[in-house]
Amino acid sequence: MDPQQTWDLLLKAWTLRQWSEVAELSQALLEWLGRHGFPPETAYPKELGAEWDMVVATAACQFALQRSQQVLCDAHGIPADVPFVLICATCLSVGPSCLAEAVQEGWINIQYYPAGKAENFLGYCRRCRDSD
């Protein structure tokens, strides 16, 4: 196993919201680290050392595995402990504060979006949906 490549792929999968891949890569890296395999470089500068990388990689993989499993197990792909802040992916209008209300207002394709600055979910509002 190449832990650096696995780490890099994990970060990419997280960014692309490929939850099955996030779960698989997290589990693989956790198993590698659990067998005392060397950790990937997780942060720069490199002077932080392998002990730092081990702790950061382990914590990040545990979090990513838990979050991806929550997303994959929920019928709507929404983790239970994440505040619902919805933005339209097209016009950037702010949506309602809960999934049920968003669906009732006609929002579609609502997805968990952990890379957002202020929003945690992206979707399409009724106006943008109807204009397509």
Short mmCIF file of N, CA and C in Angstrom, two decimals:
data_model
loop_
_atom_site.label_atom_id
_atom_site.label_comp_id
_atom_site.label_asym_id
_atom_site.label_seq_id
_atom_site.Cartn_x
_atom_site.Cartn_y
_atom_site.Cartn_z
N MET A 1 0.84 -1.19 0.00
CA MET A 1 0.00 0.00 0.00
C MET A 1 0.87 1.24 0.00
N ASP A 2 0.44 2.24 -0.73
CA ASP A 2 1.10 3.54 -0.71
C ASP A 2 0.21 4.48 0.09
N PRO A 3 0.55 4.74 1.36
CA PRO A 3 -0.32 5.56 2.18
C PRO A 3 -0.47 7.00 1.68
N GLN A 4 0.56 7.52 1.03
CA GLN A 4 0.46 8.89 0.52
C GLN A 4 -0.55 8.95 -0.63
N GLN A 5 -0.49 7.99 -1.51
CA GLN A 5 -1.44 7.95 -2.62
C GLN A 5 -2.86 7.74 -2.08
N THR A 6 -3.00 6.87 -1.09
CA THR A 6 -4.31 6.63 -0.50
C THR A 6 -4.85 7.90 0.15
N TRP A 7 -4.01 8.62 0.87
CA TRP A 7 -4.40 9.89 1.50
C TRP A 7 -4.84 10.90 0.45
N ASP A 8 -4.04 11.04 -0.60
CA ASP A 8 -4.37 12.00 -1.66
C ASP A 8 -5.70 11.63 -2.35
N LEU A 9 -5.90 10.34 -2.59
CA LEU A 9 -7.16 9.89 -3.20
C LEU A 9 -8.33 10.12 -2.25
N LEU A 10 -8.11 9.92 -0.96
CA LEU A 10 -9.14 10.17 0.04
C LEU A 10 -9.57 11.64 0.02
N LEU A 11 -8.61 12.53 0.01
CA LEU A 11 -8.92 13.97 -0.02
C LEU A 11 -9.69 14.34 -1.29
N LYS A 12 -9.28 13.76 -2.41
CA LYS A 12 -9.98 14.03 -3.67
C LYS A 12 -11.40 13.48 -3.64
N ALA A 13 -11.57 12.26 -3.14
CA ALA A 13 -12.90 11.66 -3.05
C ALA A 13 -13.81 12.48 -2.13
N TRP A 14 -13.26 12.98 -1.02
CA TRP A 14 -14.03 13.82 -0.10
C TRP A 14 -14.51 15.08 -0.83
N THR A 15 -13.61 15.72 -1.55
CA THR A 15 -13.95 16.94 -2.27
C THR A 15 -15.03 16.69 -3.32
N LEU A 16 -14.97 15.53 -3.98
CA LEU A 16 -15.94 15.19 -5.02
C LEU A 16 -17.20 14.52 -4.46
N ARG A 17 -17.25 14.34 -3.15
CA ARG A 17 -18.40 13.74 -2.47
C ARG A 17 -18.68 12.32 -2.96
N GLN A 18 -17.61 11.57 -3.17
CA GLN A 18 -17.72 10.16 -3.58
C GLN A 18 -17.66 9.31 -2.32
N TRP A 19 -18.82 9.21 -1.65
CA TRP A 19 -18.87 8.68 -0.28
C TRP A 19 -18.45 7.22 -0.17
N SER A 20 -18.77 6.40 -1.12
CA SER A 20 -18.33 5.00 -1.05
C SER A 20 -16.81 4.91 -1.10
N GLU A 21 -16.22 5.72 -1.95
CA GLU A 21 -14.77 5.74 -2.06
C GLU A 21 -14.13 6.32 -0.80
N VAL A 22 -14.74 7.34 -0.22
CA VAL A 22 -14.25 7.91 1.04
C VAL A 22 -14.22 6.83 2.11
N ALA A 23 -15.31 6.08 2.22
CA ALA A 23 -15.38 5.02 3.24
C ALA A 23 -14.31 3.97 2.99
N GLU A 24 -14.17 3.54 1.75
CA GLU A 24 -13.20 2.49 1.42
C GLU A 24 -11.76 2.94 1.69
N LEU A 25 -11.42 4.13 1.24
CA LEU A 25 -10.06 4.64 1.42
C LEU A 25 -9.75 4.91 2.89
N SER A 26 -10.72 5.44 3.63
CA SER A 26 -10.52 5.69 5.06
C SER A 26 -10.26 4.39 5.79
N GLN A 27 -11.07 3.39 5.50
CA GLN A 27 -10.92 2.10 6.16
C GLN A 27 -9.57 1.48 5.83
N ALA A 28 -9.17 1.55 4.58
CA ALA A 28 -7.88 0.98 4.17
C ALA A 28 -6.71 1.67 4.88
N LEU A 29 -6.77 2.99 4.96
CA LEU A 29 -5.67 3.72 5.60
C LEU A 29 -5.67 3.49 7.11
N LEU A 30 -6.85 3.41 7.72
CA LEU A 30 -6.91 3.09 9.15
C LEU A 30 -6.32 1.72 9.45
N GLU A 31 -6.62 0.75 8.59
CA GLU A 31 -6.05 -0.59 8.78
C GLU A 31 -4.53 -0.56 8.63
N TRP A 32 -4.04 0.16 7.64
CA TRP A 32 -2.60 0.30 7.42
C TRP A 32 -1.93 0.92 8.64
N LEU A 33 -2.50 2.03 9.13
CA LEU A 33 -1.92 2.71 10.29
C LEU A 33 -2.03 1.83 11.55
N GLY A 34 -3.13 1.08 11.66
CA GLY A 34 -3.31 0.18 12.79
C GLY A 34 -2.28 -0.94 12.84
N ARG A 35 -1.71 -1.27 11.69
CA ARG A 35 -0.65 -2.29 11.62
C ARG A 35 0.73 -1.63 11.73
N HIS A 36 0.75 -0.39 12.19
CA HIS A 36 1.98 0.38 12.39
C HIS A 36 2.68 0.72 11.08
N GLY A 37 1.90 0.84 10.00
CA GLY A 37 2.46 1.31 8.74
C GLY A 37 2.80 2.79 8.86
N PHE A 38 3.74 3.24 8.06
CA PHE A 38 4.12 4.66 8.15
C PHE A 38 2.98 5.53 7.61
N PRO A 39 2.82 6.72 8.18
CA PRO A 39 1.70 7.58 7.80
C PRO A 39 2.01 8.39 6.54
N PRO A 40 0.96 8.87 5.89
CA PRO A 40 1.17 9.81 4.78
C PRO A 40 1.54 11.17 5.36
N GLU A 41 2.14 12.01 4.55
CA GLU A 41 2.38 13.40 4.97
C GLU A 41 1.05 14.12 4.86
N THR A 42 0.57 14.63 5.98
CA THR A 42 -0.76 15.25 6.02
C THR A 42 -0.72 16.76 6.04
N ALA A 43 0.40 17.32 6.43
CA ALA A 43 0.48 18.77 6.59
C ALA A 43 1.87 19.27 6.25
N TYR A 44 1.92 20.52 5.97
CA TYR A 44 3.20 21.16 5.69
C TYR A 44 3.33 22.31 6.65
N PRO A 45 4.48 22.62 7.18
CA PRO A 45 5.78 22.12 6.76
C PRO A 45 6.04 20.69 7.23
N LYS A 46 6.95 20.04 6.56
CA LYS A 46 7.26 18.65 6.86
C LYS A 46 7.94 18.49 8.21
N GLU A 47 8.42 19.58 8.78
CA GLU A 47 9.12 19.51 10.06
C GLU A 47 8.22 19.07 11.21
N LEU A 48 6.93 18.93 10.96
CA LEU A 48 6.03 18.50 12.02
C LEU A 48 6.26 17.03 12.37
N GLY A 49 6.72 16.24 11.44
CA GLY A 49 7.16 14.89 11.72
C GLY A 49 6.09 13.81 11.55
N ALA A 50 6.57 12.56 11.59
CA ALA A 50 5.72 11.40 11.36
C ALA A 50 4.70 11.21 12.48
N GLU A 51 5.06 11.55 13.71
CA GLU A 51 4.11 11.40 14.82
C GLU A 51 2.89 12.30 14.60
N TRP A 52 3.13 13.52 14.17
CA TRP A 52 2.04 14.46 13.84
C TRP A 52 1.18 13.89 12.71
N ASP A 53 1.84 13.42 11.66
CA ASP A 53 1.12 12.86 10.52
C ASP A 53 0.27 11.66 10.92
N MET A 54 0.78 10.82 11.82
CA MET A 54 0.04 9.64 12.27
C MET A 54 -1.25 10.06 12.98
N VAL A 55 -1.15 11.01 13.88
CA VAL A 55 -2.32 11.46 14.64
C VAL A 55 -3.33 12.14 13.71
N VAL A 56 -2.87 13.02 12.83
CA VAL A 56 -3.77 13.73 11.92
C VAL A 56 -4.44 12.76 10.95
N ALA A 57 -3.67 11.86 10.37
CA ALA A 57 -4.23 10.90 9.41
C ALA A 57 -5.24 9.98 10.09
N THR A 58 -4.94 9.51 11.29
CA THR A 58 -5.86 8.64 12.00
C THR A 58 -7.16 9.36 12.32
N ALA A 59 -7.07 10.55 12.87
CA ALA A 59 -8.27 11.32 13.22
C ALA A 59 -9.09 11.66 11.98
N ALA A 60 -8.42 12.08 10.92
CA ALA A 60 -9.13 12.44 9.69
C ALA A 60 -9.82 11.23 9.08
N CYS A 61 -9.15 10.10 9.07
CA CYS A 61 -9.75 8.88 8.50
C CYS A 61 -10.94 8.41 9.33
N GLN A 62 -10.82 8.49 10.65
CA GLN A 62 -11.95 8.10 11.50
C GLN A 62 -13.15 9.00 11.23
N PHE A 63 -12.91 10.31 11.13
CA PHE A 63 -13.99 11.25 10.84
C PHE A 63 -14.59 10.99 9.47
N ALA A 64 -13.73 10.84 8.45
CA ALA A 64 -14.21 10.63 7.08
C ALA A 64 -15.01 9.34 6.96
N LEU A 65 -14.55 8.29 7.63
CA LEU A 65 -15.27 7.02 7.59
C LEU A 65 -16.65 7.15 8.24
N GLN A 66 -16.69 7.77 9.41
CA GLN A 66 -17.97 7.96 10.10
C GLN A 66 -18.93 8.82 9.28
N ARG A 67 -18.44 9.93 8.74
CA ARG A 67 -19.30 10.84 7.98
C ARG A 67 -19.78 10.18 6.70
N SER A 68 -18.92 9.48 5.99
CA SER A 68 -19.33 8.82 4.74
C SER A 68 -20.37 7.74 5.02
N GLN A 69 -20.21 7.02 6.11
CA GLN A 69 -21.20 5.99 6.46
C GLN A 69 -22.56 6.63 6.80
N GLN A 70 -22.53 7.78 7.47
CA GLN A 70 -23.78 8.49 7.77
C GLN A 70 -24.48 8.91 6.48
N VAL A 71 -23.71 9.46 5.55
CA VAL A 71 -24.28 9.91 4.28
C VAL A 71 -24.84 8.73 3.50
N LEU A 72 -24.08 7.65 3.44
CA LEU A 72 -24.51 6.48 2.67
C LEU A 72 -25.72 5.78 3.29
N CYS A 73 -25.85 5.83 4.60
CA CYS A 73 -26.95 5.13 5.28
C CYS A 73 -28.24 5.94 5.33
N ASP A 74 -28.17 7.24 5.16
CA ASP A 74 -29.37 8.08 5.21
C ASP A 74 -30.05 8.09 3.84
N ALA A 75 -31.36 7.93 3.83
CA ALA A 75 -32.12 7.89 2.57
C ALA A 75 -31.92 9.15 1.73
N HIS A 76 -31.69 10.28 2.39
CA HIS A 76 -31.51 11.54 1.68
C HIS A 76 -30.04 11.97 1.60
N GLY A 77 -29.13 11.15 2.15
CA GLY A 77 -27.71 11.48 2.12
C GLY A 77 -27.34 12.64 3.03
N ILE A 78 -28.08 12.76 4.15
CA ILE A 78 -27.87 13.89 5.05
C ILE A 78 -27.40 13.37 6.41
N PRO A 79 -26.18 13.72 6.82
CA PRO A 79 -25.71 13.32 8.13
C PRO A 79 -26.51 14.02 9.23
N ALA A 80 -26.79 13.29 10.30
CA ALA A 80 -27.69 13.78 11.35
C ALA A 80 -27.16 15.00 12.10
N ASP A 81 -25.87 15.11 12.30
CA ASP A 81 -25.34 16.16 13.15
C ASP A 81 -24.83 17.39 12.39
N VAL A 82 -25.19 17.52 11.13
CA VAL A 82 -24.74 18.67 10.33
C VAL A 82 -25.88 19.67 10.22
N PRO A 83 -25.63 20.94 10.56
CA PRO A 83 -26.67 21.95 10.39
C PRO A 83 -27.09 22.04 8.92
N PHE A 84 -28.38 22.23 8.68
CA PHE A 84 -28.89 22.28 7.32
C PHE A 84 -28.85 23.73 6.82
N VAL A 85 -27.84 24.04 6.02
CA VAL A 85 -27.70 25.35 5.40
C VAL A 85 -27.62 25.10 3.90
N LEU A 86 -28.66 25.49 3.18
CA LEU A 86 -28.84 25.14 1.77
C LEU A 86 -28.66 26.36 0.88
N ILE A 87 -27.91 26.18 -0.21
CA ILE A 87 -27.68 27.22 -1.21
C ILE A 87 -27.99 26.63 -2.58
N CYS A 88 -28.61 27.45 -3.46
CA CYS A 88 -28.85 27.01 -4.83
C CYS A 88 -27.53 27.00 -5.58
N ALA A 89 -27.23 25.89 -6.23
CA ALA A 89 -25.97 25.74 -6.96
C ALA A 89 -25.90 26.65 -8.18
N THR A 90 -27.03 27.16 -8.65
CA THR A 90 -27.04 28.01 -9.83
C THR A 90 -27.07 29.49 -9.47
N CYS A 91 -28.09 29.91 -8.71
CA CYS A 91 -28.28 31.34 -8.44
C CYS A 91 -27.76 31.77 -7.07
N LEU A 92 -27.31 30.83 -6.26
CA LEU A 92 -26.75 31.08 -4.94
C LEU A 92 -27.75 31.64 -3.93
N SER A 93 -29.05 31.49 -4.19
CA SER A 93 -30.03 31.93 -3.21
C SER A 93 -30.03 30.95 -2.04
N VAL A 94 -30.32 31.49 -0.86
CA VAL A 94 -30.33 30.69 0.36
C VAL A 94 -31.66 29.97 0.47
N GLY A 95 -31.61 28.72 0.82
CA GLY A 95 -32.81 27.91 0.95
C GLY A 95 -33.33 27.88 2.37
N PRO A 96 -34.40 27.14 2.58
CA PRO A 96 -34.97 27.00 3.91
C PRO A 96 -34.02 26.27 4.86
N SER A 97 -34.36 26.28 6.13
CA SER A 97 -33.46 25.75 7.15
C SER A 97 -33.69 24.28 7.48
N CYS A 98 -34.55 23.59 6.73
CA CYS A 98 -34.71 22.15 6.95
C CYS A 98 -35.06 21.47 5.63
N LEU A 99 -34.74 20.19 5.55
CA LEU A 99 -34.95 19.43 4.32
C LEU A 99 -36.42 19.37 3.94
N ALA A 100 -37.28 19.10 4.90
CA ALA A 100 -38.71 18.97 4.59
C ALA A 100 -39.26 20.23 3.96
N GLU A 101 -38.88 21.37 4.49
CA GLU A 101 -39.35 22.65 3.94
C GLU A 101 -38.77 22.89 2.55
N ALA A 102 -37.52 22.53 2.35
CA ALA A 102 -36.89 22.70 1.04
C ALA A 102 -37.61 21.86 -0.01
N VAL A 103 -37.91 20.63 0.31
CA VAL A 103 -38.63 19.75 -0.62
C VAL A 103 -40.02 20.31 -0.91
N GLN A 104 -40.68 20.79 0.13
CA GLN A 104 -42.02 21.37 -0.03
C GLN A 104 -41.98 22.61 -0.93
N GLU A 105 -40.91 23.36 -0.86
CA GLU A 105 -40.77 24.56 -1.70
C GLU A 105 -40.30 24.24 -3.12
N GLY A 106 -40.03 22.99 -3.41
CA GLY A 106 -39.67 22.59 -4.77
C GLY A 106 -38.19 22.48 -5.06
N TRP A 107 -37.34 22.52 -4.04
CA TRP A 107 -35.91 22.33 -4.25
C TRP A 107 -35.66 20.88 -4.67
N ILE A 108 -34.67 20.68 -5.56
CA ILE A 108 -34.33 19.34 -6.03
C ILE A 108 -32.82 19.11 -5.94
N ASN A 109 -32.42 17.85 -6.07
CA ASN A 109 -31.01 17.44 -6.10
C ASN A 109 -30.22 18.01 -4.92
N ILE A 110 -30.78 17.92 -3.74
CA ILE A 110 -30.11 18.44 -2.54
C ILE A 110 -29.06 17.42 -2.11
N GLN A 111 -27.82 17.92 -1.98
CA GLN A 111 -26.70 17.04 -1.63
C GLN A 111 -25.86 17.66 -0.54
N TYR A 112 -25.36 16.81 0.34
CA TYR A 112 -24.41 17.24 1.36
C TYR A 112 -23.17 17.76 0.67
N TYR A 113 -22.70 18.94 1.09
CA TYR A 113 -21.57 19.60 0.45
C TYR A 113 -20.60 20.10 1.52
N PRO A 114 -19.72 19.22 2.02
CA PRO A 114 -18.85 19.61 3.12
C PRO A 114 -17.78 20.64 2.77
N ALA A 115 -17.56 20.89 1.50
CA ALA A 115 -16.51 21.83 1.09
C ALA A 115 -16.99 23.28 1.06
N GLY A 116 -18.26 23.51 1.36
CA GLY A 116 -18.80 24.86 1.31
C GLY A 116 -18.23 25.76 2.39
N LYS A 117 -18.18 27.05 2.11
CA LYS A 117 -17.70 28.02 3.09
C LYS A 117 -18.78 28.31 4.12
N ALA A 118 -19.98 28.64 3.66
CA ALA A 118 -21.09 28.95 4.57
C ALA A 118 -22.17 27.89 4.51
N GLU A 119 -22.28 27.20 3.38
CA GLU A 119 -23.35 26.22 3.20
C GLU A 119 -22.83 24.81 3.44
N ASN A 120 -23.75 23.94 3.85
CA ASN A 120 -23.43 22.52 4.02
C ASN A 120 -24.13 21.66 2.98
N PHE A 121 -25.08 22.27 2.24
CA PHE A 121 -25.85 21.54 1.25
C PHE A 121 -26.03 22.40 0.01
N LEU A 122 -25.99 21.75 -1.15
CA LEU A 122 -26.27 22.39 -2.43
C LEU A 122 -27.50 21.73 -3.03
N GLY A 123 -28.27 22.50 -3.75
CA GLY A 123 -29.43 21.98 -4.45
C GLY A 123 -29.82 22.98 -5.53
N TYR A 124 -31.00 22.77 -6.10
CA TYR A 124 -31.52 23.69 -7.12
C TYR A 124 -32.88 24.18 -6.65
N CYS A 125 -33.02 25.50 -6.60
CA CYS A 125 -34.28 26.09 -6.16
C CYS A 125 -35.33 25.92 -7.28
N ARG A 126 -36.55 26.19 -6.92
CA ARG A 126 -37.66 26.02 -7.89
C ARG A 126 -37.45 26.90 -9.12
N ARG A 127 -37.04 28.15 -8.94
CA ARG A 127 -36.84 29.07 -10.05
C ARG A 127 -35.79 28.53 -11.02
N CYS A 128 -34.65 28.08 -10.52
CA CYS A 128 -33.59 27.55 -11.39
C CYS A 128 -34.00 26.21 -12.00
N ARG A 129 -34.71 25.40 -11.24
CA ARG A 129 -35.19 24.12 -11.74
C ARG A 129 -36.15 24.34 -12.91
N ASP A 130 -37.07 25.30 -12.76
CA ASP A 130 -38.06 25.57 -13.80
C ASP A 130 -37.45 26.23 -15.03
N SER A 131 -36.34 26.94 -14.88
CA SER A 131 -35.72 27.62 -16.02
C SER A 131 -34.92 26.67 -16.89
N ASP A 132 -34.61 25.50 -16.38
CA ASP A 132 -33.83 24.51 -17.18
C ASP A 132 -34.67 23.78 -18.18
#
